[in-house]
Coordinates of C-alpha atoms and ligand atoms in Angstrom, one line a residue:
X1 CA -23.5 -15.1 -40.8
X2 CA -25.8 -17.7 -42.5
X3 CA -26.1 -20.7 -41.2
X4 CA -28.2 -22.0 -44.3
X5 CA -25.8 -20.5 -47.3
X6 CA -26.4 -20.7 -50.9
X7 CA -23.3 -22.4 -52.2
X8 CA -22.5 -23.7 -55.7
X9 CA -26.1 -23.0 -56.7
X10 CA -27.5 -24.9 -53.9
X11 CA -29.1 -24.1 -50.5
X12 CA -26.8 -26.1 -47.4
X13 CA -26.8 -26.2 -43.9
X14 CA -23.7 -25.5 -43.2
X15 CA -21.5 -27.4 -45.0
X16 CA -24.2 -29.8 -46.2
X17 CA -26.3 -29.7 -49.3
X18 CA -30.1 -29.9 -48.0
X19 CA -30.6 -32.1 -51.3
X20 CA -27.8 -34.3 -50.2
X21 CA -29.8 -34.6 -46.6
X22 CA -33.1 -35.2 -48.7
X23 CA -31.6 -38.2 -50.5
X24 CA -30.9 -39.4 -47.4
X25 CA -33.9 -39.1 -45.2
X26 CA -36.6 -37.7 -47.6
X27 CA -39.0 -34.8 -47.0
X28 CA -40.3 -33.2 -45.2
X29 CA -37.3 -32.6 -43.3
X30 CA -36.3 -30.6 -40.4
X31 CA -32.7 -29.5 -40.4
X32 CA -31.0 -27.5 -37.8
X33 CA -27.4 -26.1 -37.6
X34 CA -25.6 -26.9 -34.5
X35 CA -23.1 -23.9 -35.2
X36 CA -26.3 -21.8 -35.0
X37 CA -27.6 -23.4 -32.1
X38 CA -24.2 -23.1 -30.3
X39 CA -24.0 -19.0 -31.2
X40 CA -27.3 -18.2 -30.3
X41 CA -27.1 -19.9 -26.6
X42 CA -23.8 -18.3 -26.2
X43 CA -24.6 -14.9 -27.5
X44 CA -27.2 -15.3 -25.2
X45 CA -25.4 -16.4 -22.1
X46 CA -22.6 -14.0 -22.6
X47 CA -24.6 -11.1 -23.1
X48 CA -25.6 -11.5 -19.2
X49 CA -22.1 -12.1 -18.6
X50 CA -21.8 -9.9 -15.5
X51 CA -24.7 -10.4 -14.0
X52 CA -25.2 -13.7 -12.0
X53 CA -27.7 -15.6 -14.3
X54 CA -29.0 -19.0 -15.1
X55 CA -29.9 -19.6 -18.8
X56 CA -33.1 -22.1 -19.0
X57 CA -33.8 -23.0 -22.5
X58 CA -37.8 -23.3 -22.8
X59 CA -37.9 -26.5 -24.2
X60 CA -41.2 -26.2 -25.4
X61 CA -39.8 -24.3 -28.6
X62 CA -37.6 -27.6 -29.4
X63 CA -37.3 -30.9 -27.5
X64 CA -35.5 -33.0 -29.4
X65 CA -33.4 -35.0 -27.3
X66 CA -30.3 -34.3 -29.2
X67 CA -30.8 -30.5 -28.8
X68 CA -31.6 -30.5 -25.4
X69 CA -28.2 -32.8 -24.5
X70 CA -26.2 -30.1 -26.6
X71 CA -27.8 -27.2 -25.0
X72 CA -27.0 -29.2 -21.4
X73 CA -23.4 -29.7 -22.5
X74 CA -23.2 -26.1 -22.7
X75 CA -24.0 -25.3 -19.1
X76 CA -28.0 -24.8 -19.8
X77 CA -30.6 -25.3 -17.5
X78 CA -34.3 -26.0 -18.8
X79 CA -37.9 -24.4 -18.5
X80 CA -40.4 -27.3 -18.7
X81 CA -43.6 -27.0 -18.5
X82 CA -44.9 -30.7 -18.3
X83 CA -44.3 -34.0 -16.6
X84 CA -43.0 -34.8 -20.0
X85 CA -40.7 -32.1 -20.5
X86 CA -39.2 -32.7 -17.3
X87 CA -38.9 -36.1 -18.0
X88 CA -37.1 -35.6 -21.5
X89 CA -34.8 -32.9 -20.0
X90 CA -33.6 -35.4 -17.1
X91 CA -33.1 -37.8 -19.9
X92 CA -31.0 -35.7 -22.1
X93 CA -28.8 -35.3 -19.2
X94 CA -30.0 -32.0 -17.7
X95 CA -29.1 -30.9 -13.8
X96 CA -31.8 -31.0 -12.2
X97 CA -30.9 -28.2 -10.3
X98 CA -30.9 -25.9 -13.2
X99 CA -34.8 -26.8 -14.0
X100 CA -37.8 -24.3 -13.1
X101 CA -41.2 -25.5 -14.1
X102 CA -43.7 -23.2 -15.6
X103 CA -47.3 -23.6 -16.4
X104 CA -50.9 -22.9 -15.0
X105 CA -52.1 -26.5 -14.5
X106 CA -49.4 -28.8 -13.0
X107 CA -51.1 -31.8 -11.6
X108 CA -49.9 -33.4 -8.1
X109 CA -48.0 -36.2 -10.3
X110 CA -46.2 -33.6 -12.0
X111 CA -45.5 -31.7 -8.9
X112 CA -44.2 -35.1 -7.2
X113 CA -42.2 -35.8 -10.1
X114 CA -40.5 -31.9 -10.0
X115 CA -40.2 -31.9 -6.2
X116 CA -38.7 -35.3 -6.1
X117 CA -35.9 -34.7 -8.7
X118 CA -35.2 -31.6 -6.7
X119 CA -35.3 -29.0 -9.4
X120 CA -34.5 -25.5 -8.7
X121 CA -37.8 -23.6 -8.9
X122 CA -41.7 -24.2 -9.4
X123 CA -43.4 -21.2 -10.6
X124 CA -46.6 -21.2 -9.1
X125 CA -49.3 -19.9 -10.9
X126 CA -52.4 -19.8 -8.8
X127 CA -53.2 -20.0 -4.9
X128 CA -54.9 -23.2 -5.4
X129 CA -51.3 -24.9 -7.0
X130 CA -49.6 -23.3 -4.1
X131 CA -51.7 -25.3 -1.7
X132 CA -51.3 -28.4 -3.4
X133 CA -47.3 -27.6 -3.8
X134 CA -47.6 -27.7 -0.1
X135 CA -49.6 -31.1 0.1
X136 CA -46.9 -32.8 -2.3
X137 CA -44.2 -31.4 -0.6
X138 CA -45.1 -32.5 3.0
X139 CA -46.1 -36.3 1.7
X140 CA -42.7 -36.0 0.3
X141 CA -41.2 -34.8 3.4
X142 CA -39.7 -32.1 1.3
X143 CA -39.6 -28.3 1.1
X144 CA -40.2 -27.0 -2.1
X145 CA -38.9 -24.1 -3.7
X146 CA -41.5 -21.9 -5.2
X147 CA -41.5 -18.4 -7.1
X148 CA -45.3 -16.5 -7.7
X149 CA -45.2 -16.0 -11.1
X150 CA -46.7 -12.5 -11.4
X151 CA -48.8 -10.9 -14.1
X152 CA -47.3 -7.5 -14.3
X153 CA -49.9 -6.5 -17.1
X154 CA -47.9 -5.1 -19.6
X155 CA -48.9 -5.2 -23.2
X156 CA -46.1 -7.3 -25.3
X157 CA -47.5 -5.9 -28.4
X158 CA -47.2 -9.5 -30.2
X159 CA -49.7 -11.9 -31.6
X160 CA -52.7 -12.0 -28.9
X161 CA -52.4 -15.9 -28.5
X162 CA -48.6 -15.5 -27.5
X163 CA -49.5 -12.4 -25.3
X164 CA -49.5 -13.3 -21.7
X165 CA -48.3 -10.6 -19.6
X166 CA -51.9 -9.2 -19.7
X167 CA -54.5 -9.0 -16.9
X168 CA -56.9 -10.6 -19.1
X169 CA -54.5 -13.3 -19.5
X170 CA -55.1 -17.3 -17.8
X171 CA -51.3 -16.9 -16.8
X172 CA -49.7 -16.1 -13.3
X173 CA -51.4 -14.0 -10.3
X174 CA -52.3 -10.3 -10.5
X175 CA -49.3 -8.7 -9.3
X176 CA -51.1 -6.2 -7.4
X177 CA -52.0 -9.4 -5.1
X178 CA -48.9 -11.3 -5.2
X179 CA -47.8 -9.6 -1.4
X180 CA -51.0 -11.8 -0.2
X181 CA -49.8 -15.1 -1.8
X182 CA -46.0 -14.5 -0.6
X183 CA -47.1 -14.3 2.7
X184 CA -49.6 -17.2 2.4
X185 CA -46.6 -19.4 1.3
X186 CA -44.4 -18.1 4.1
X187 CA -46.9 -19.7 6.4
X188 CA -46.4 -23.2 4.7
X189 CA -44.2 -25.4 5.8
X190 CA -43.1 -27.3 3.3
X191 CA -43.0 -24.2 0.8
X192 CA -40.1 -22.2 0.2
X193 CA -40.8 -19.1 -1.3
X194 CA -37.2 -18.5 -3.5
X195 CA -38.4 -16.2 -6.4
X196 CA -40.4 -14.5 -8.4
X197 CA -41.2 -14.9 -11.9
X198 CA -42.8 -13.3 -14.7
X199 CA -43.4 -14.0 -18.8
X200 CA -45.3 -11.6 -20.9
X201 CA -45.0 -13.2 -24.2
X202 CA -43.2 -14.5 -26.9
X203 CA -41.7 -12.9 -30.3
X204 CA -41.5 -9.3 -28.7
X205 CA -39.3 -7.2 -31.0
X206 CA -39.1 -4.3 -28.7
X207 CA -37.1 -4.2 -25.4
X208 CA -39.7 -1.4 -23.3
X209 CA -42.3 -4.3 -22.4
X210 CA -39.4 -6.3 -20.5
X211 CA -38.2 -3.1 -19.2
X212 CA -41.5 -2.5 -17.8
X213 CA -42.5 -5.7 -16.7
X214 CA -38.8 -5.7 -14.8
X215 CA -39.7 -2.4 -13.0
X216 CA -43.0 -4.0 -11.7
X217 CA -41.5 -7.1 -10.6
X218 CA -38.8 -5.1 -8.8
X219 CA -41.3 -3.0 -7.1
X220 CA -42.8 -5.9 -5.9
X221 CA -39.4 -7.5 -4.7
X222 CA -38.8 -3.7 -2.5
X223 CA -42.4 -4.6 -1.4
X224 CA -42.2 -8.0 0.3
X225 CA -38.6 -6.8 1.5
X226 CA -40.8 -4.1 3.6
X227 CA -43.0 -6.6 4.7
X228 CA -40.3 -8.6 6.0
X229 CA -41.2 -11.4 3.3
X230 CA -38.1 -10.9 0.9
X231 CA -35.9 -13.1 3.1
X232 CA -35.5 -16.3 1.1
X233 CA -35.6 -14.9 -2.2
X234 CA -32.5 -15.7 -4.4
X235 CA -34.1 -15.9 -7.9
X236 CA -35.9 -13.6 -10.2
X237 CA -37.3 -15.3 -13.4
X238 CA -37.9 -12.6 -16.5
X239 CA -39.1 -15.4 -18.5
X240 CA -38.4 -15.8 -22.4
X241 CA -40.0 -13.9 -25.4
X242 CA -36.8 -12.3 -27.1
X243 CA -38.1 -12.3 -30.7
X244 CA -36.3 -13.4 -34.3
X245 CA -36.1 -12.2 -37.8
X246 CA -38.9 -14.1 -39.8
X247 CA -39.1 -11.5 -42.4
X248 CA -38.1 -8.1 -41.7
X249 CA -38.7 -7.8 -38.3
X250 CA -35.4 -5.8 -36.1
X251 CA -35.6 -7.5 -33.0
X252 CA -32.7 -6.4 -30.2
X253 CA -30.1 -8.8 -30.1
X254 CA -29.5 -10.5 -26.7
X255 CA -26.8 -7.7 -25.7
X256 CA -29.3 -4.5 -26.5
X257 CA -31.9 -7.1 -24.7
X258 CA -29.4 -7.4 -21.6
X259 CA -28.3 -4.1 -21.6
X260 CA -32.1 -2.7 -21.4
X261 CA -32.5 -4.9 -18.6
X262 CA -29.5 -3.7 -16.8
X263 CA -30.7 -0.7 -15.0
X264 CA -33.6 -2.4 -13.9
X265 CA -31.4 -5.4 -12.1
X266 CA -28.7 -2.8 -10.6
X267 CA -28.3 -3.7 -7.0
X268 CA -31.0 -6.1 -7.2
X269 CA -29.4 -9.4 -4.7
X270 CA -30.8 -12.1 -7.2
X271 CA -29.9 -14.3 -9.6
X272 CA -31.5 -13.7 -13.0
X273 CA -33.4 -16.6 -14.6
X274 CA -34.0 -16.4 -18.0
X275 CA -36.1 -18.6 -20.4
X276 CA -35.4 -18.0 -24.0
X277 CA -36.9 -20.1 -26.4
X278 CA -37.2 -19.2 -30.0
X279 CA -34.2 -17.0 -29.9
X280 CA -32.1 -20.5 -29.4
X281 CA -33.6 -22.7 -32.0
X282 CA -35.9 -20.6 -34.5
X283 CA -33.3 -19.6 -36.8
X284 CA -31.4 -22.5 -36.5
X285 CA -33.9 -24.8 -38.0
X286 CA -35.6 -25.3 -41.8
X287 CA -38.1 -27.7 -42.8
X288 CA -37.3 -29.0 -46.1
X289 CA -40.4 -30.1 -48.5
X290 CA -40.9 -31.0 -52.3
X291 CA -43.2 -29.7 -54.4
X292 CA -46.0 -32.2 -55.4
X293 CA -47.9 -30.2 -57.7
X294 CA -48.8 -26.5 -59.1
X295 CA -52.4 -25.6 -59.9
X296 CA -53.6 -22.6 -61.1
X297 CA -57.1 -21.4 -60.5
X298 CA -59.5 -18.4 -62.0
X299 CA -58.4 -16.4 -58.9
X300 CA -55.0 -18.1 -57.8
X301 CA -51.9 -20.1 -57.9
X302 CA -50.9 -22.8 -55.7
X303 CA -47.9 -24.4 -55.0
X304 CA -49.0 -27.9 -53.3
X305 CA -46.0 -29.0 -51.4
X306 CA -45.5 -32.6 -49.2
X307 CA -45.1 -30.5 -46.0
X308 CA -48.5 -29.0 -44.3
X309 CA -50.2 -27.6 -41.3
X310 CA -49.5 -31.0 -39.4
X311 CA -45.6 -30.4 -39.8
X312 CA -45.6 -26.8 -39.1
X313 CA -48.6 -25.0 -37.8
X314 CA -47.7 -21.2 -37.2
X315 CA -48.7 -19.8 -40.4
X316 CA -52.1 -21.6 -40.0
X317 CA -52.5 -21.0 -36.4
X318 CA -51.1 -17.4 -36.1
X319 CA -51.2 -16.5 -39.9
X320 CA -47.1 -16.0 -39.4
X321 CA -44.6 -15.3 -42.0
X322 CA -42.2 -18.1 -42.6
X323 CA -39.8 -17.2 -45.6
X324 CA -39.2 -19.7 -48.0
X325 CA -36.5 -20.4 -50.4
X326 CA -36.1 -22.5 -53.3
X327 CA -33.3 -25.4 -52.4
X328 CA -31.5 -24.9 -56.1
X329 CA -32.6 -21.7 -57.4
X330 CA -32.9 -21.7 -61.4
X331 CA -33.0 -18.1 -61.8
X332 CA -36.6 -18.5 -63.3
X333 CA -39.1 -15.6 -63.2
X334 CA -41.2 -15.1 -60.1
X335 CA -44.7 -16.0 -59.4
X336 CA -47.1 -15.0 -56.9
X337 CA -48.8 -18.2 -55.0
X338 CA -50.2 -19.8 -51.8
X339 CA -47.8 -22.4 -51.1
X340 CA -50.2 -25.5 -49.1
X341 CA -50.0 -28.5 -48.0
X342 CA -51.9 -31.8 -48.8
X343 CA -54.3 -31.5 -45.7
X344 CA -57.8 -31.4 -46.3
X345 CA -58.5 -27.9 -44.8
X346 CA -58.1 -24.1 -45.9
X347 CA -56.2 -23.0 -43.5
X348 CA -53.5 -25.3 -44.3
X349 CA -50.8 -23.2 -45.8
X350 CA -47.3 -22.2 -45.3
X351 CA -47.7 -19.0 -47.3
X352 CA -50.0 -16.9 -48.5
X353 CA -49.5 -14.7 -51.7
X354 CA -46.0 -15.0 -51.7
X355 CA -43.6 -14.6 -54.5
X356 CA -41.5 -17.3 -55.1
X357 CA -39.2 -18.4 -58.2
X358 CA -41.6 -20.4 -60.0
X359 CA -40.9 -24.0 -58.9
X360 CA -41.9 -27.3 -60.8
X361 CA -43.2 -30.5 -59.3
X362 CA -40.0 -32.3 -57.6
X363 CA -38.5 -29.2 -56.6
X364 CA -37.4 -28.8 -52.9
X365 CA -38.1 -25.7 -50.9
X366 CA -37.0 -24.4 -47.7
X367 CA -39.1 -23.2 -45.0
X368 CA -37.0 -21.0 -43.2
X369 CA -37.0 -20.0 -39.3
X370 CA -38.7 -23.2 -38.7
X371 CA -36.5 -24.4 -35.5
X372 CA -38.8 -23.1 -32.8
X373 CA -42.6 -24.2 -32.4
X374 CA -42.1 -26.5 -35.5
X375 CA -41.8 -30.0 -34.9
X376 CA -43.2 -29.5 -31.2
X377 CA -46.4 -28.6 -32.6
X378 CA -46.3 -31.4 -35.2
X379 CA -49.0 -33.8 -35.4
X380 CA -50.4 -37.0 -37.1
X381 CA -53.8 -35.1 -38.4
X382 CA -54.9 -36.6 -41.7
X383 CA -52.5 -39.5 -40.6
X384 CA -49.5 -38.3 -41.8
X385 CA -46.4 -39.5 -40.0
X386 CA -44.2 -36.8 -38.4
X387 CA -41.1 -35.8 -40.3
X388 CA -37.5 -36.9 -39.9
X389 CA -35.0 -34.4 -38.2
X390 CA -31.3 -33.9 -38.8
X391 CA -28.7 -32.2 -36.6
X392 CA -25.5 -30.8 -39.0
X393 CA -22.2 -30.0 -37.7
X394 CA -19.8 -28.6 -40.3
X395 CA -19.7 -31.5 -42.8
X396 CA -21.6 -33.7 -40.7
X397 CA -25.0 -34.8 -40.5
X398 CA -26.9 -37.1 -37.9
X399 CA -30.4 -37.7 -37.8
X400 CA -31.7 -36.9 -34.6
X401 CA -35.4 -38.3 -34.9
X402 CA -36.5 -40.9 -37.6
X403 CA -39.6 -40.2 -39.6
X404 CA -42.3 -41.7 -38.0
X405 CA -43.9 -45.0 -39.7
X406 CA -47.3 -46.1 -40.9
X407 CA -47.0 -48.5 -37.7
X408 CA -46.3 -45.4 -35.6
X409 CA -49.7 -44.1 -36.5
X410 CA -51.6 -46.9 -35.0
X411 CA -49.3 -47.8 -31.9
X412 CA -51.4 -48.0 -29.0
X413 CA -54.9 -48.5 -30.7
X414 CA -56.7 -51.0 -29.9
X415 CA -59.7 -52.8 -31.8
X416 CA -62.1 -53.9 -29.3
X417 CA -63.4 -57.6 -29.0
X418 CA -66.7 -56.8 -30.0
X419 CA -65.4 -55.5 -33.2
X420 CA -63.1 -58.1 -34.2
Ligands
LLP1 N1 -41.3 -19.2 -20.5 C1 -42.7 -19.3 -20.5 C2 -43.5 -19.5 -19.2 C3 -43.3 -19.2 -21.8 O1 -44.8 -19.7 -21.8 C4 -42.6 -19.3 -23.0 C5 -43.2 -19.5 -24.4 C6 -41.3 -19.1 -23.1 C7 -40.6 -18.9 -21.7 C8 -40.3 -19.2 -24.1 O2 -40.7 -17.8 -24.8 P1 -40.0 -17.6 -26.1 O3 -38.4 -17.4 -25.9 O4 -39.7 -19.0 -27.1 O5 -40.4 -16.5 -27.0 N2 -46.3 -21.7 -30.4 C9 -45.9 -19.5 -30.4 C10 -45.3 -19.5 -29.1 C11 -45.8 -20.1 -27.8 C12 -44.8 -19.5 -26.6 C13 -45.2 -20.1 -25.3 N3 -44.9 -20.0 -24.3 C14 -45.3 -19.8 -31.5 O6 -45.1 -20.6 -32.6 O7 -45.1 -18.2 -31.9

């Protein structure tokens, strides 16, 4: 099933021609398919059907209010990693009882908001954070539900920047020391250890690292029970990380992913929390951009477009591959070119040495698989207003984020009196 079909010689999102969206909203433009979002969420949720579970969308991947609302209405919970994300999730209508809070550097103010709203679980990542949770919960007269995020030391075999479960990583606590931390958690009067958490990395294309991590987490759960520390445990959070196809990867589908975990979950009396981000939104979004110029140097050809690393940083930051398609293919011969933006850095590219149908200035290109870690990582670098975003539902298209204006570029800025 394709959510961005080529129909009558034009790339569409569902039933809406991308060119029509550009006429209304300009470029660069993020476009999301609601059908894709729902299908991905439902497939993921259904894959764990028989297991008591909660899907907490990792909103770091995409935090448009409209998309959060759509998923919340489907029953999704949310994995948040900042006070800002918590606030946005609640603003979108999320049920606090379905929110988990991860991250190595939660401040006391963020913990206070989380505990105050009565979220499902705080995934604690260090002994010092555990003490901070105790302090804040005591101040609020509450008992804070926590999991220790353990680092199972498995190699997810993905990009080093998005591997998080290795011993050398900043995330979680060493699984070998987890029992000590749970013992401490049990002693703290305002902390309630309700779960065990891990997340090993992102864009995983094999199931074996997930299976290994679960085996280690399960061994820990057994050990906690032996030590009499397992009594209050209700949840096991396996994080996110299921990969998607950007180019020619063949990641497991949710059913295969869930099936690979089923043996490890068998007989475990805990509700499973899952934190998928990319799988839900990645292939549900595209970034539409317009060709500004073409340019040929002695050694290379360039296609210069109006989207840049500030709009979609993944290629620049991770060297990642994003497919690029002409919005109105003309059947021309292909060229090999770098597709680059206007930002003043050599690292500003959307594709390197890419074979694509030779475009002309003014043509539209769609950068595919841009729904996850696209808009959320956009910045104003080079004083570039961030793009608009549209959500398509069948033949209907709604603007869900306005394009930033020039005034937005200076919002909150002040010229001090001595410079006036
Ligand atoms: N849970 C935790 C604790 C995480 O740190 C992450 C992602 C997720 C869940 C969701 O992982 P997903 O299902 O999306 O793979 N900007 C990078 C990805 C960074 C991922 C960070 N953590 C990229 O564009 O590839």
